[in-house]
Every structure is written in C-alpha cells, then in structure tokens.
mmCIF file of C-alpha atoms in Angstrom:
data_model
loop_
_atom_site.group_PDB
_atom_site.id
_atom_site.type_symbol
_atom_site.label_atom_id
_atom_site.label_comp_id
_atom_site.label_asym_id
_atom_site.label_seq_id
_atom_site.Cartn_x
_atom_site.Cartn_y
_atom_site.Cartn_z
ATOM 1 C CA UNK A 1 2.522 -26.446 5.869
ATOM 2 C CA UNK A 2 -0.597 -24.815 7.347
ATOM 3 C CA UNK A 3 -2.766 -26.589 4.852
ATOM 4 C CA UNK A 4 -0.790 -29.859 5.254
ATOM 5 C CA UNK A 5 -1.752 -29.590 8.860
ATOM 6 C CA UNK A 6 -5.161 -29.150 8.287
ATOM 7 C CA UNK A 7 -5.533 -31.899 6.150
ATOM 8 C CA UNK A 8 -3.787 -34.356 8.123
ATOM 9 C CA UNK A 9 -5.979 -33.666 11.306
ATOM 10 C CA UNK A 10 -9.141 -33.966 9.438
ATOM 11 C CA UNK A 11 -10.273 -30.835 8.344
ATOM 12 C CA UNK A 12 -11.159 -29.722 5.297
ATOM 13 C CA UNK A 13 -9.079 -25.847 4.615
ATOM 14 C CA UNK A 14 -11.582 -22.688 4.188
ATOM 15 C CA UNK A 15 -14.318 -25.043 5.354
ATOM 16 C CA UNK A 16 -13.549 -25.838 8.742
ATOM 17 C CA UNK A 17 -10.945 -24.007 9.487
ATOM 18 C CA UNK A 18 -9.495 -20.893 8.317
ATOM 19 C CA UNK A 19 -6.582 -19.240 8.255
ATOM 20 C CA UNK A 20 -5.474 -15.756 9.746
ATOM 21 C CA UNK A 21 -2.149 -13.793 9.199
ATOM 22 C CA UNK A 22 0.182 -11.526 11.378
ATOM 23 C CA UNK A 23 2.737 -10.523 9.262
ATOM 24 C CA UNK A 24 3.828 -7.385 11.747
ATOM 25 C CA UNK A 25 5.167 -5.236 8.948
ATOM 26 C CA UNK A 26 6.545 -3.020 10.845
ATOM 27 C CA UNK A 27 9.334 -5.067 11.736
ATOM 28 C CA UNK A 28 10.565 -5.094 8.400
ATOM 29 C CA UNK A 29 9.557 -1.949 6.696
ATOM 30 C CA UNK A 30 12.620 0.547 6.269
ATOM 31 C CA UNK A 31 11.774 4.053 7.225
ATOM 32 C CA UNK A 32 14.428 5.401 5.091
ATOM 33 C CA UNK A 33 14.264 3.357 1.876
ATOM 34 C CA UNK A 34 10.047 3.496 1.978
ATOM 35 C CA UNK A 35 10.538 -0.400 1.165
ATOM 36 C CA UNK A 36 9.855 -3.539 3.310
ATOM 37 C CA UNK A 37 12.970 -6.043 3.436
ATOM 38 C CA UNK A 38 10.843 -9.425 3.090
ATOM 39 C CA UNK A 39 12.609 -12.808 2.607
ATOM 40 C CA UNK A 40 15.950 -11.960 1.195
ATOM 41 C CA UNK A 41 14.071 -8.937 -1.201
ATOM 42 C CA UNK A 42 13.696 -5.637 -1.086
ATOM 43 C CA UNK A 43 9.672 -4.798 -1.908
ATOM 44 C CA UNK A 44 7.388 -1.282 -2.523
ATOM 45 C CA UNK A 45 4.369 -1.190 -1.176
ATOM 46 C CA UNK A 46 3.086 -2.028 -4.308
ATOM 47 C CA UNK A 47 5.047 -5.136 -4.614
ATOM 48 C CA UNK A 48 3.751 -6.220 -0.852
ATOM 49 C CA UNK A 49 0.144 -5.543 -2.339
ATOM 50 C CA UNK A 50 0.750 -8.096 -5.169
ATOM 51 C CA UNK A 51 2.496 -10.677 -3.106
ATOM 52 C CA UNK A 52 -0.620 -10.266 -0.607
ATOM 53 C CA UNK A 53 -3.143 -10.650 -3.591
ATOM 54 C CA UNK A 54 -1.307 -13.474 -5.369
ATOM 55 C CA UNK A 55 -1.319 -15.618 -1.680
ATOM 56 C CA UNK A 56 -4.715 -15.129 -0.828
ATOM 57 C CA UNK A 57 -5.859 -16.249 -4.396
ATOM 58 C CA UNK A 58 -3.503 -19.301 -3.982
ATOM 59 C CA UNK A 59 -4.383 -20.183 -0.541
ATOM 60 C CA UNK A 60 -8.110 -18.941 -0.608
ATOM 61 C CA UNK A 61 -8.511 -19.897 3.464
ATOM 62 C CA UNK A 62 -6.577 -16.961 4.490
ATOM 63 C CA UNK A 63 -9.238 -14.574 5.735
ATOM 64 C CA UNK A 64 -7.667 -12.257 7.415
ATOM 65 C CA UNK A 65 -4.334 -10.123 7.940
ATOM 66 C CA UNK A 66 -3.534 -8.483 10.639
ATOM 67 C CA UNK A 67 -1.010 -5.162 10.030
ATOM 68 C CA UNK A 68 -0.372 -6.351 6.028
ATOM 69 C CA UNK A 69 1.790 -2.987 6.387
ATOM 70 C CA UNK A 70 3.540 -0.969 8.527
ATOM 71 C CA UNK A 71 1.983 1.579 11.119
ATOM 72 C CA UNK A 72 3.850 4.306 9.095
ATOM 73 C CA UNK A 73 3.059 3.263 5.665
ATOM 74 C CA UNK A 74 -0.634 4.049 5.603
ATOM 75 C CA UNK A 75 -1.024 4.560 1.955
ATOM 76 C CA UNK A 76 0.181 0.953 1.596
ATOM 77 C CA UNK A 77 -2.666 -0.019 4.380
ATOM 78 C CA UNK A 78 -4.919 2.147 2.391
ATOM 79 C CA UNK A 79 -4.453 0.656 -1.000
ATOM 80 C CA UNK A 80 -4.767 -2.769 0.420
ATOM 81 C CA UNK A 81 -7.721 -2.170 1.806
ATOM 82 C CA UNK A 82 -9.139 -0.407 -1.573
ATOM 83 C CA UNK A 83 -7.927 -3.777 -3.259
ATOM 84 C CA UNK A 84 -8.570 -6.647 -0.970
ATOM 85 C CA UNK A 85 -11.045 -5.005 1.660
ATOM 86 C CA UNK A 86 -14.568 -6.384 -0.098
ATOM 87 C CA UNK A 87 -12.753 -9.826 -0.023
ATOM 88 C CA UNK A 88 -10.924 -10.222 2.992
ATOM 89 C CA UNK A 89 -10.641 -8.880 7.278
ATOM 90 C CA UNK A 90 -8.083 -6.485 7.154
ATOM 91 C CA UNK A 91 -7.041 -5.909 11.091
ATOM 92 C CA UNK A 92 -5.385 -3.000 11.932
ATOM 93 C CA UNK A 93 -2.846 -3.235 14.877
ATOM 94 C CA UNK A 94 0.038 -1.630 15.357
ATOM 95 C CA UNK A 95 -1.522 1.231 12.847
ATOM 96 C CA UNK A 96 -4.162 1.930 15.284
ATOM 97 C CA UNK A 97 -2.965 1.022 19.506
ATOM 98 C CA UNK A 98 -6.423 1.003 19.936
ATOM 99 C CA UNK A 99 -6.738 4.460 20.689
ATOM 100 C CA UNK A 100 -9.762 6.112 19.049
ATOM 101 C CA UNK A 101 -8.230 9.288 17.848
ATOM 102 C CA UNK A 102 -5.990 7.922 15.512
ATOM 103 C CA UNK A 103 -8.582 5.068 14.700
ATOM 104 C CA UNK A 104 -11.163 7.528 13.769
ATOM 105 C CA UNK A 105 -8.101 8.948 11.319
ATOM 106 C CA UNK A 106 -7.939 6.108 10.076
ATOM 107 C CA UNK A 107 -11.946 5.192 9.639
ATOM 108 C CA UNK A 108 -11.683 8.829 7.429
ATOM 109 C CA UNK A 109 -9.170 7.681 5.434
ATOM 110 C CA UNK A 110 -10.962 4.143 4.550
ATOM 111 C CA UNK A 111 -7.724 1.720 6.239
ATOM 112 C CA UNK A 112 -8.821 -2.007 6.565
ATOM 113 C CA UNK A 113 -12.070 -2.844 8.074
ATOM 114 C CA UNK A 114 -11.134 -4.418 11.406
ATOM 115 C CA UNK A 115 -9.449 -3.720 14.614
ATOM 116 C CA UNK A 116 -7.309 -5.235 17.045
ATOM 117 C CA UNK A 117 -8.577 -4.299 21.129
ATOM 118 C CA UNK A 118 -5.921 -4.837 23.241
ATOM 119 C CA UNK A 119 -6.979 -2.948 26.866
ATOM 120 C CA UNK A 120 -3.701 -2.922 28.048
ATOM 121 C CA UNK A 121 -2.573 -0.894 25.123
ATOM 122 C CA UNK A 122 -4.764 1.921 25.428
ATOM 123 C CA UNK A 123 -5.079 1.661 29.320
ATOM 124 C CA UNK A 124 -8.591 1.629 30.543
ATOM 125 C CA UNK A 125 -12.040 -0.074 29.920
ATOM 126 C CA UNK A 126 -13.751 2.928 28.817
ATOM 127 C CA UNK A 127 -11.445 3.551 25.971
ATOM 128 C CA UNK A 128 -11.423 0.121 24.831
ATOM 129 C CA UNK A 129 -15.235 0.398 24.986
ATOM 130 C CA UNK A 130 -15.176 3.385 22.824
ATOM 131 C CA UNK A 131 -13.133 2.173 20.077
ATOM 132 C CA UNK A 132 -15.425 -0.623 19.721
ATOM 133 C CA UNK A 133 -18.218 1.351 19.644
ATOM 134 C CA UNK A 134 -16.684 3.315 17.126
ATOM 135 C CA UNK A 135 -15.625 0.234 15.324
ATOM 136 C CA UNK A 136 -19.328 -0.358 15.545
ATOM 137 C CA UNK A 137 -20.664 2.522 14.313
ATOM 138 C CA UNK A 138 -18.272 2.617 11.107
ATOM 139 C CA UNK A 139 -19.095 -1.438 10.128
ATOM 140 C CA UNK A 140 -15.310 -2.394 11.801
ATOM 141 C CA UNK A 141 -15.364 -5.635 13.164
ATOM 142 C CA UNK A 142 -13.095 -5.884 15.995
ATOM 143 C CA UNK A 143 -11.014 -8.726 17.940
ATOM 144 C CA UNK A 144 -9.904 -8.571 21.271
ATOM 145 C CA UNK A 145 -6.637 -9.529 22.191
ATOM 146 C CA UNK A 146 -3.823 -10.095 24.865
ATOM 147 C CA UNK A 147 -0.220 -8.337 24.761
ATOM 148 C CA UNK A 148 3.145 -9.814 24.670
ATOM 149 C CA UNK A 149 3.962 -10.902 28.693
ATOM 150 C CA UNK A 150 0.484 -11.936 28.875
ATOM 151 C CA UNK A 151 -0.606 -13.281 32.675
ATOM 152 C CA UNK A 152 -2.704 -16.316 33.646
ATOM 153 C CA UNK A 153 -5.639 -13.960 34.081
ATOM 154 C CA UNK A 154 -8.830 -14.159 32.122
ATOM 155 C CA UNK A 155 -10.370 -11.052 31.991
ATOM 156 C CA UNK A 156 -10.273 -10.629 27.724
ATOM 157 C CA UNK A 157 -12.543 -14.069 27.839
ATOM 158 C CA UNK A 158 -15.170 -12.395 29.836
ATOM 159 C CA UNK A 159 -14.448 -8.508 28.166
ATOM 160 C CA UNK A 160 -15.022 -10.423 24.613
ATOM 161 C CA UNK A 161 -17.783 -12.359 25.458
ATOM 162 C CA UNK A 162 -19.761 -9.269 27.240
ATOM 163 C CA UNK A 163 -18.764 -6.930 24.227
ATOM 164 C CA UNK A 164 -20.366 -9.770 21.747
ATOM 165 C CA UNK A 165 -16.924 -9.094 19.737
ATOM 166 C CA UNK A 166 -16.810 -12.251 17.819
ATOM 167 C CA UNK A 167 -13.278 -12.482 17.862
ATOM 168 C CA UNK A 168 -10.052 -13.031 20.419
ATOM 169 C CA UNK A 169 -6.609 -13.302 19.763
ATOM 170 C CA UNK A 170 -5.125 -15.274 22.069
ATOM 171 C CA UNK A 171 -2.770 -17.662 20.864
ATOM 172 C CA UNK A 172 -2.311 -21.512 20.599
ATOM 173 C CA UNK A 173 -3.211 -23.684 23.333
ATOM 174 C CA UNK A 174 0.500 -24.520 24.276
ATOM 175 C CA UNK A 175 1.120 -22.338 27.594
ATOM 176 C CA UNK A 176 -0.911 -21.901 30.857
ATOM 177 C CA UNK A 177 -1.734 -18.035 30.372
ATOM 178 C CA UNK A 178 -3.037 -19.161 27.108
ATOM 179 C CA UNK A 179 -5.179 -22.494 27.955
ATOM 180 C CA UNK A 180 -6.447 -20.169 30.685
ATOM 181 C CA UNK A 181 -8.433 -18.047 28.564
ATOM 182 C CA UNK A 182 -9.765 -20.585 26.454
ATOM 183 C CA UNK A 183 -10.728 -22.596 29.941
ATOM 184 C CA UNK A 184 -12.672 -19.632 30.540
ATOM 185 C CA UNK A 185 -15.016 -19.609 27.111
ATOM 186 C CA UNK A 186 -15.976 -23.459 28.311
ATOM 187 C CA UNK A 187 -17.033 -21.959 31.803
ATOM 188 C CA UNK A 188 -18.794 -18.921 30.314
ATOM 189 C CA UNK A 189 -20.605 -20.933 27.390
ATOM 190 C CA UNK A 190 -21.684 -23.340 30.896
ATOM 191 C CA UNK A 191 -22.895 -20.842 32.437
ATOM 192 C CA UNK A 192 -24.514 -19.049 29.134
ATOM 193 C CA UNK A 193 -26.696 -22.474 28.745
ATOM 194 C CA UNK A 194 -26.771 -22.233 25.306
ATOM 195 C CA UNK A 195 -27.336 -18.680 24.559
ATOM 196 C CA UNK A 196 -23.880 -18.528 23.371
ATOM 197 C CA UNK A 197 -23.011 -18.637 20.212
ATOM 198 C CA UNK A 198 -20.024 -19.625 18.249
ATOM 199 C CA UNK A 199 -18.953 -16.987 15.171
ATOM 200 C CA UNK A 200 -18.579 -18.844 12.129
ATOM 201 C CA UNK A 201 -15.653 -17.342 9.956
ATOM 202 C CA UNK A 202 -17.178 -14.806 7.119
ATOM 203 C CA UNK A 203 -14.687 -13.473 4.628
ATOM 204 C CA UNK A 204 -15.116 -9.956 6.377
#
C-alpha cells in the first residue's frame, strides 16, 4: 500500500522517498515462550530475522527499523544487526530509553547502529546530549523524537536542528502538535538563510 501511495502521488519509491519501520516488538514478543506472536503465527527470533531479510529485499525502500525486536530479546537485536546492519539503519528504542548506561551496553555488544533521543524519556538535556555524543563517538546515528501525549510545543525542532542530528521522528502532518514541529523547521531553515541543509536518506 505504501508503495502504491508513493506511486500515485508522484514519487518514484527508494528514490524520493523512503520508507522507515516501527514494528514495536515488544508488544508482541512473549516473555515466557521466547517467541514473538506476529500475524496469526508464532515466530523465533530467527524466523523474525528471515521475515525482516526477505521484506527488505522485496521492498528495497525500507531503510530503516526501528526496535525489529524486543527490548528483552537482545540476541535477536544483535543478530539482526550482524545480518542486516552494513545494509540497513537499525534504531534502537525501547532497547535503549535513551539512557547512556544501558546504550553503552549495548554499543559493547554491537546492537543496531542507530538511536532513538527522546528527552522526555531520559529526563534532562544533558543526558540526551550525552547519548548523542556517545552515539557520536561509536558511528550511531541518532533521531530525535517526541513521546506518546506529545504537546503543541516545539522544542525537538530546535534540539534537532542545534544537535545537527539529521533525523526527527515526529509523525504525519495530520494533528496540530505534529504540524507544529514541522512549522518550526520552515521558520528555522528562514532564519538559517540557507545554511541549512536537508539529509538525504543513506542506507545507514
């Protein structure tokens, strides 16, 4: 449907626009059983893996997932990222809260390659700051983004702008809090006077 979309509105798939997942894994991985219960079937971790690999290949403008598997399953994350990381932005969510302790596990153990900043999650500046500079320092790339309940205010625009992040998360363009931020990119790239720059979409 995505690429039907595209299409029909002029664009030309993996070209012009790309395409960026959210699967939230968590919400249907089974503590207990070790398995995720995805569309009517049970799946390993292995079986995930292979359904992520065989999509990709099929639709090749999906360039990034966000939380492929569940913040408790990090030998899934891990494997995913040994098998699709080279290709693909692998965004690590729920698996990381944006704190840098357990993102710096994480950075050890090799899981994904990117990293979701949401301010409100860890609860200051400062500590969003760090974890990007860690993200930084490690060759992360990072995307800021709002929470669930999100307000009318536009601080991320400016926060992901200043931190040069490249990325933000912040939804379609279908509800005030929403349009608000993306109102705010056309005021900052005013007042920028072309010194901005749009990120194109690299595979990682």
């Amino acid at each position: 449907m995505l690429y039907r979309a595209i299409k029909e509105a002029g664009y030309v798939s993996g070209e012009e626009i790309a395409i960026a997942l959210d699967p939230a894994s968590s919400e249907f991985y089974n503590e207990e059983t070790k398995k995720y219960h995805f569309e009517g079937e049970e799946m390993t971790s292995e079986e995930l893996l292979t359904y992520y690999q065989d999509l990709v290949k099929k639709y090749p403008a999906i360039i990034s997932i966000e939380d492929g598997f569940s913040e408790h399953d990090w030998e899934g994350f891990k494997k995913m990222t040994e098998a699709m990381g080279e290709d693909i932005q692998l965004v690590g969510d729920d698996i990381f809260v944006t704190n840098p302790a357990i993102f710096a596990e994480g950075i050890d153990k090799k899981i994904a390659n990117s990293i979701l900043i949401k301010l409100n999650q860890i609860g200051t500046v400062s500590e969003s700051i760090e974890t990007i500079k860690l993200a930084r320092a490690n060759g992360y790339s990072t995307m800021i983004s709002h929470r669930s309940g999100e307000t009318g205010d536009t601080f991320i625009a400016d926060f992901a702008v200043s931190m040069n992040a490249g990325q933000i998360k912040t939804g379609s363009m279908a509800r005030s809090e929403r349009v608000e931020k993306y109102n705010q990119f056309l005021r900052i790239e005013e007042e920028l006077a072309g010194y901005a720059k749009l990120a194109r979409f690299p595979k990682v």
